[in-house]
Amino acid sequence: MFDCAIVGAGLAGLVAARYLAERGLHVTVLEARDRVGGRVENRVLSDGSYVELGGQWIGPGFDELLEIIDDMGLETIGLPARGNLVVRLRGQALEVPSKEDSPALTPFEVSDLGQGLLRLRRLAKRLRDDVAWRRANEAWLGQDLRRWVSTNLRTQGAQRRFGEVYAAAFGPMPKGATLLEGLHQVNSGPDLESMLASNGGLHQKRVHGGMAAVAYALADRLGDVVRLGAEVVRVEHDDRSARLVLADGEIVEARQVISTLPPRLAVSLPHQPELPVWRGEAADKVAPGNVIKAFLIYERPFWRDLGYSGQSSADEGAVRVTFDTSSDESERGHLMGFFEGADADSLSRRSVTLRERAFVDSVTRTFGDVAAKPLSYIERDWSAEKFTGGCHGAHFAPGVWTTNGPILAEPEGVLHWAGAEYATRFNGYMEGAVRSGREVAAVVARNLA
Ligand SMILES: Cc1cc2nc3c(=O)[nH]c(=O)nc-3n(C[C@H](O)[C@H](O)[C@H](O)COP(=O)(O)OP(=O)(O)OC[C@H]3O[C@@H](n4cnc5c(N)ncnc54)[C@H](O)[C@@H]3O)c2cc1C
């Protein structure tokens, strides 16, 4: 019998296994896929370069992840080139000088900010055009503007930048200002998105060789502790141990279990005895969003020749933000973008060719005809992945994610849960996965002692 069986070899599972193995405990990691990394994955291209299909950017405060990267002898790299940001608003592309000193925003924060601004703009339009709606929502419109920002923008970075942009446009947000007053400002003042553009510089790090290199290095050191192609299909548990039934019928017994599956997948596994109903309800509230991460590969990073950074944002189109993710291994230009939310929902049901066309169309409108002929298109639709079932976007009801994750992390006898979605800090991010894996492993180690 193992001391601990860990389900899933994503960052959380690998970090948990490392923690326990270093303390001499008898551990196994059961991974359904034929690779480690989970939502961190590299695709190596024919010219030796690679694209990162999942988690990639290291944001401010990702200290535990950075420590692991360092321990594994890996290096971080910054953005490949400096240059100007391009913002496309109402069909017009604007070039915006990047600011060296503006604090970093992750791609998620950029997209969170984008959806927050979009919501505010829609509300402002409604206020202008629909008198009946305004009357019916008088009390709601009287809510504190700061509160509206903190509940409608999910990430702290986006909230901070929103405040800066708002202050730059209208002056500091007065204490006690209402949403109604804010909407009036939006209807009468300068365009918030243009203001955002001039503050939208992005200075992020990633790992040389791709974030997947971190997962490979962790797994290498764990050796045969990690088993690939080992899908857990059923969990039987009592107050002393658990039996994990694999797809081929094999049974793995352990005194403690750490499941690192995203919440919806974790609760949908058959359990004997069954999990309490509230777990299913809480997991439903944090149902994953739908994000398709996509890349256009060009002969060269043409945007650099034009003095652009490759980072762009637009107020319409299937792909609204892009980033230069070209790698040193090749001369080719890699332009990354996301299909998100409703666009991803409808486009994920269409063909790859159609999504490629939609991406090319978006970037051609932003960068011009020079972007019209990529060499190839690569994508990963995470909602179509059986062992992930979607990935988070900035589209959850306010507070839902961060309040339900920690509740779900409460152990059920010998069963423990870890992973990005259970983290109390950096929830949803790689840093959250790493911290949660380490913290839950520490609890398990104490229980075993
Ligand atoms: C497109 C995209 C972009 C992202 N960008 C960023 C970013 O730039 N920065 C950032 O910080 N975060 C980013 N993230 C989030 C980040 O990748 C995740 O938060 C993190 O990798 C999750 O790690 P985890 O170990 O918690 O879960 P996972 O990586 O999902 O690991 C769970 C593991 O369980 C396995 N599994 C599932 N079912 C079973 C089963 N039945 N039996 C056995 N094994 C099973 C899975 O195969 C998987 O390996 C991004 C995610 C996506 C999808």
XYZ file of C-alpha atoms in Angstrom, residues 41-446:
406
model
C 1.921 21.716 -22.565
C 4.485 22.321 -25.316
C 3.977 21.606 -29.001
C 7.336 21.261 -30.763
C 7.270 22.510 -34.361
C 9.175 21.133 -37.348
C 11.833 23.874 -37.160
C 12.691 22.998 -33.537
C 10.808 25.911 -32.025
C 7.805 25.343 -29.795
C 4.541 26.908 -28.773
C 2.994 26.688 -25.315
C -0.593 25.534 -25.574
C -1.480 26.100 -21.919
C -0.102 28.071 -18.975
C 2.897 30.130 -19.950
C 3.239 33.535 -18.287
C 4.845 34.062 -14.910
C 3.258 37.010 -13.175
C 4.391 39.158 -10.273
C 4.542 37.247 -6.980
C 4.933 33.795 -8.559
C 7.681 33.158 -6.007
C 7.224 29.436 -5.376
C 7.082 28.671 -9.083
C 10.219 30.752 -9.671
C 11.988 28.856 -6.897
C 11.143 25.537 -8.543
C 12.289 26.844 -11.938
C 15.565 27.796 -10.316
C 15.901 24.438 -8.502
C 15.349 22.630 -11.794
C 18.209 24.606 -13.372
C 15.867 26.312 -15.835
C 15.968 29.941 -16.896
C 13.321 32.567 -17.395
C 13.127 34.895 -20.360
C 11.299 38.178 -20.859
C 9.193 39.222 -23.785
C 11.134 38.696 -27.013
C 11.074 42.254 -28.273
C 10.110 45.724 -27.326
C 7.872 47.780 -29.531
C 4.589 49.524 -29.646
C 1.225 48.166 -28.726
C -1.495 48.230 -31.377
C -5.047 48.880 -30.327
C -7.960 48.494 -32.711
C -11.037 50.433 -31.679
C -14.168 50.822 -33.758
C -12.353 49.512 -36.795
C -9.378 51.857 -36.473
C -5.917 50.619 -35.532
C -3.926 52.922 -33.219
C -0.257 52.563 -32.424
C 0.535 53.190 -28.773
C 4.066 53.621 -27.421
C 4.757 50.992 -24.756
C 5.675 52.227 -21.311
C 8.765 50.764 -19.730
C 7.689 51.607 -16.219
C 4.077 50.440 -16.225
C 3.519 47.496 -13.871
C 3.012 44.083 -15.413
C -0.371 42.745 -16.482
C -0.763 39.081 -17.327
C -2.730 38.063 -20.419
C -5.596 37.033 -18.103
C -5.548 40.433 -16.468
C -5.575 42.107 -19.867
C -8.572 40.037 -20.864
C -10.260 40.597 -17.480
C -9.751 44.330 -17.868
C -11.119 44.115 -21.398
C -14.308 42.379 -20.298
C -14.732 44.818 -17.377
C -14.451 47.809 -19.694
C -16.804 46.182 -22.159
C -19.417 45.630 -19.428
C -19.082 49.212 -18.269
C -19.440 50.488 -21.820
C -22.542 48.330 -22.411
C -24.114 49.566 -19.200
C -23.343 53.161 -20.136
C -24.996 52.684 -23.523
C -28.044 51.098 -21.900
C -28.293 53.968 -19.462
C -28.258 56.384 -22.376
C -30.717 54.513 -24.576
C -33.177 52.777 -22.263
C -35.072 55.007 -19.838
C -37.332 52.175 -18.614
C -34.294 50.041 -17.734
C -32.780 52.945 -15.856
C -35.941 53.465 -13.805
C -36.265 49.770 -13.031
C -32.636 49.591 -11.862
C -32.417 52.839 -9.923
C -31.389 51.174 -6.633
C -28.812 48.905 -8.286
C -27.289 51.839 -10.166
C -26.834 53.585 -6.830
C -24.254 51.023 -5.699
C -20.698 52.094 -4.918
C -18.623 52.327 -8.098
C -15.548 50.858 -6.399
C -17.634 47.919 -5.267
C -18.867 47.390 -8.814
C -15.256 47.334 -10.017
C -14.138 44.874 -7.361
C -17.024 42.527 -8.064
C -16.962 42.734 -11.843
C -13.248 42.475 -12.441
C -11.795 39.237 -11.196
C -8.088 39.967 -11.025
C -6.305 42.473 -8.820
C -4.083 43.630 -11.671
C -7.112 44.455 -13.815
C -8.820 46.253 -10.918
C -5.686 48.300 -10.269
C -5.245 49.208 -13.931
C -8.950 50.027 -14.214
C -8.562 52.524 -11.366
C -5.506 54.079 -13.058
C -7.230 54.341 -16.406
C -10.375 55.775 -14.831
C -8.313 58.307 -12.875
C -6.384 59.293 -15.988
C -9.628 59.814 -17.888
C -11.841 61.442 -15.263
C -9.648 62.216 -12.274
C -9.407 60.050 -9.135
C -12.525 57.989 -8.444
C -14.206 59.960 -5.614
C -15.028 58.039 -2.425
C -18.685 57.094 -2.469
C -19.076 57.655 -6.243
C -21.951 55.567 -7.546
C -22.077 53.307 -10.555
C -24.599 55.721 -12.057
C -22.106 58.594 -11.791
C -19.394 56.420 -13.306
C -21.624 55.537 -16.238
C -22.414 59.201 -16.817
C -18.670 59.869 -16.937
C -18.190 57.095 -19.473
C -20.942 58.553 -21.612
C -19.459 62.001 -21.527
C -15.688 61.634 -21.114
C -12.802 60.323 -23.216
C -12.777 56.739 -24.373
C -11.625 54.461 -21.555
C -10.216 51.834 -23.872
C -7.939 54.327 -25.587
C -6.742 55.375 -22.159
C -6.127 51.769 -21.264
C -4.136 51.260 -24.425
C -1.558 53.834 -23.447
C -1.157 52.107 -20.105
C -1.300 48.576 -21.353
C 2.406 47.637 -21.521
C 2.980 44.026 -20.611
C 6.250 42.901 -19.096
C 6.054 39.218 -18.309
C 8.381 36.295 -17.961
C 8.217 32.780 -19.268
C 10.481 29.771 -19.027
C 13.180 29.106 -21.567
C 12.096 25.830 -23.197
C 8.469 26.386 -22.190
C 6.648 25.885 -18.903
C 6.299 22.199 -19.789
C 10.055 21.919 -19.185
C 9.306 22.522 -15.490
C 6.852 19.611 -15.452
C 9.313 17.343 -17.326
C 12.115 18.224 -14.899
C 9.951 17.562 -11.841
C 8.760 14.252 -13.319
C 12.329 13.230 -14.265
C 13.414 13.589 -10.675
C 10.445 11.590 -9.449
C 11.330 8.737 -11.843
C 8.952 5.775 -11.776
C 6.833 7.400 -9.065
C 4.930 8.933 -12.012
C 2.769 6.558 -14.031
C 1.407 7.745 -17.368
C -1.733 6.349 -19.023
C -3.141 5.563 -15.568
C -6.680 6.952 -15.643
C -8.512 6.755 -12.328
C -12.164 5.851 -12.960
C -13.459 5.176 -9.439
C -12.542 6.011 -5.850
C -13.441 3.779 -2.899
C -12.599 5.137 0.503
C -13.069 4.571 4.216
C -11.569 6.249 7.251
C -8.276 4.316 7.009
C -7.392 4.142 3.310
C -8.582 4.443 -0.268
C -8.614 2.241 -3.337
C -8.291 3.886 -6.724
C -9.657 1.840 -9.591
C -7.863 2.438 -12.897
C -9.462 2.187 -16.348
C -7.837 -1.225 -16.953
C -9.264 -2.581 -13.675
C -6.047 -2.346 -11.649
C -6.558 -1.213 -8.057
C -4.074 1.093 -6.354
C -4.304 1.271 -2.565
C -3.087 4.198 -0.493
C -3.426 5.529 3.028
C -4.085 9.051 1.758
C -5.083 10.416 -1.645
C -4.512 13.831 -3.219
C -6.719 14.479 -6.221
C -5.459 17.345 -8.390
C -8.244 17.203 -10.968
C -10.098 20.429 -11.779
C -13.150 20.534 -9.421
C -15.811 19.476 -11.936
C -13.775 16.428 -13.027
C -12.891 15.558 -9.438
C -16.493 15.390 -8.230
C -17.736 13.642 -11.355
C -15.549 10.592 -10.626
C -17.717 7.880 -9.008
C -16.939 7.699 -5.290
C -17.887 4.964 -2.839
C -19.257 6.141 -0.424
C -20.582 9.051 -2.501
C -19.305 12.578 -1.952
C -21.650 14.978 -0.162
C -24.102 16.806 -2.433
C -22.695 20.242 -1.522
C -19.402 19.349 -3.224
C -21.167 18.827 -6.544
C -23.049 22.095 -6.112
C -19.907 24.061 -5.258
C -18.015 22.496 -8.182
C -20.872 23.466 -10.515
C -20.457 27.073 -9.456
C -16.837 26.988 -10.609
C -17.591 25.301 -13.916
C -14.696 26.032 -16.240
C -14.901 28.645 -18.948
C -14.044 28.097 -22.545
C -10.745 29.394 -23.875
C -9.090 28.325 -27.095
C -5.437 29.288 -27.190
C -4.236 29.703 -30.755
C -1.074 30.608 -32.673
C -0.333 31.931 -36.127
C 3.171 31.043 -37.283
C 4.811 33.486 -39.706
C 8.020 33.357 -41.726
C 9.286 36.210 -39.551
C 7.926 38.238 -36.631
C 6.870 40.915 -39.142
C 5.467 43.133 -36.386
C 8.966 43.765 -35.026
C 10.068 45.194 -38.382
C 7.149 47.597 -38.121
C 8.166 48.668 -34.608
C 5.326 46.771 -32.923
C 5.625 44.458 -29.923
C 3.060 42.011 -31.303
C 0.838 42.803 -28.338
C -2.480 44.106 -29.522
C -5.973 44.515 -28.228
C -9.202 45.145 -30.110
C -12.785 45.940 -29.204
C -14.246 43.435 -31.655
C -13.308 40.343 -33.640
C -12.882 36.693 -32.706
C -9.391 37.202 -31.243
C -9.113 40.423 -29.261
C -5.681 40.203 -27.696
C -2.438 38.991 -29.244
C 1.098 38.504 -27.930
C 4.464 37.751 -29.501
C 5.523 34.320 -28.199
C 8.267 33.625 -30.765
C 11.033 31.436 -29.406
C 14.813 31.855 -29.739
C 15.171 28.512 -31.485
C 13.894 29.828 -34.787
C 13.567 32.882 -37.020
C 9.842 32.345 -37.285
C 7.275 34.658 -35.726
C 4.709 33.183 -33.339
C 1.653 35.321 -32.696
C -0.543 34.011 -29.881
C -4.174 34.900 -29.244
C -7.217 33.650 -27.358
C -10.735 32.907 -28.499
C -12.728 33.536 -25.349
C -16.218 33.409 -23.928
C -19.115 33.480 -26.380
C -16.735 33.627 -29.367
C -14.965 30.487 -28.201
C -18.303 28.791 -27.437
C -19.648 29.261 -30.927
C -16.357 28.847 -32.787
C -15.417 25.666 -30.933
C -18.352 23.997 -32.684
C -17.012 25.074 -36.098
C -14.059 23.804 -38.120
C -10.391 24.487 -37.424
C -10.193 26.181 -40.844
C -12.912 28.590 -39.846
C -11.163 29.457 -36.592
C -7.893 29.980 -38.451
C -9.677 32.310 -40.858
C -11.282 34.220 -37.977
C -7.881 34.683 -36.286
C -6.176 35.787 -39.510
C -9.015 38.179 -40.194
C -8.692 39.721 -36.714
C -4.933 40.253 -36.948
C -5.086 41.527 -40.507
C -7.466 44.212 -39.378
C -5.062 45.087 -36.576
C -1.638 44.835 -38.292
C -2.596 45.166 -41.954
C -2.239 42.861 -44.966
C 1.248 41.844 -43.899
C -0.491 39.503 -41.403
C -2.703 37.861 -44.010
C -0.496 34.902 -44.923
C 0.720 32.848 -41.968
C 2.636 29.619 -42.590
C 0.456 27.645 -40.217
C -2.150 27.730 -37.480
C -2.019 25.809 -34.186
C -4.620 25.666 -31.436
C -5.691 23.869 -28.299
C -9.384 23.859 -27.410
C -9.212 23.062 -23.713
C -12.930 22.454 -23.350
C -12.628 19.533 -25.773
C -9.976 17.892 -23.575
C -11.418 14.953 -21.617
C -8.889 15.302 -18.801
C -9.271 19.073 -18.413
C -12.821 19.919 -19.461
C -12.303 23.612 -20.186
C -10.205 26.268 -18.603
C -10.891 29.347 -16.662
C -11.548 32.660 -18.314
C -12.561 35.975 -16.918
C -16.241 35.173 -17.119
C -17.234 33.947 -13.681
C -19.727 35.635 -11.462
C -17.783 37.907 -9.119
C -16.182 36.165 -6.159
C -17.540 32.774 -7.140
C -14.226 31.206 -7.979
C -12.234 32.378 -5.018
C -14.895 31.539 -2.442
C -15.819 28.088 -3.698
C -12.280 26.852 -4.360
C -11.162 26.919 -0.714
C -14.444 25.299 0.426
C -13.886 22.482 -2.057
C -10.337 22.043 -0.779
C -11.588 20.739 2.576
C -10.556 17.091 2.881
C -13.080 14.251 2.928
C -11.547 11.733 5.355
C -8.438 10.363 3.630
C -9.244 12.224 0.389
C -7.580 15.587 -0.239
C -7.923 18.052 -3.072
C -5.224 20.291 -4.528
C -4.687 22.310 -7.693
C -4.959 25.793 -9.129
C -8.690 26.052 -8.445
C -8.354 25.199 -4.749
C -5.673 27.762 -4.002
C -6.331 30.585 -1.574
C -3.788 32.785 -3.379
C -3.160 32.979 -7.137
C -6.332 30.983 -7.630
C -6.525 29.656 -11.170
C -2.870 30.310 -11.929
C 0.217 28.090 -12.070
C 1.486 29.695 -8.863
C -1.796 28.707 -7.194
C -1.347 25.110 -8.409
C 2.194 24.954 -7.021
C 1.270 26.471 -3.656
C -1.805 24.326 -3.268
C 0.156 21.152 -4.145
C 2.812 21.960 -1.573
C 0.358 22.990 1.148
C -1.886 19.929 0.781
C 1.151 17.633 0.681
C 2.269 19.151 3.999
C -1.131 18.303 5.531
C -0.894 14.742 4.183
C 2.652 14.356 5.525
C 1.433 15.447 8.977
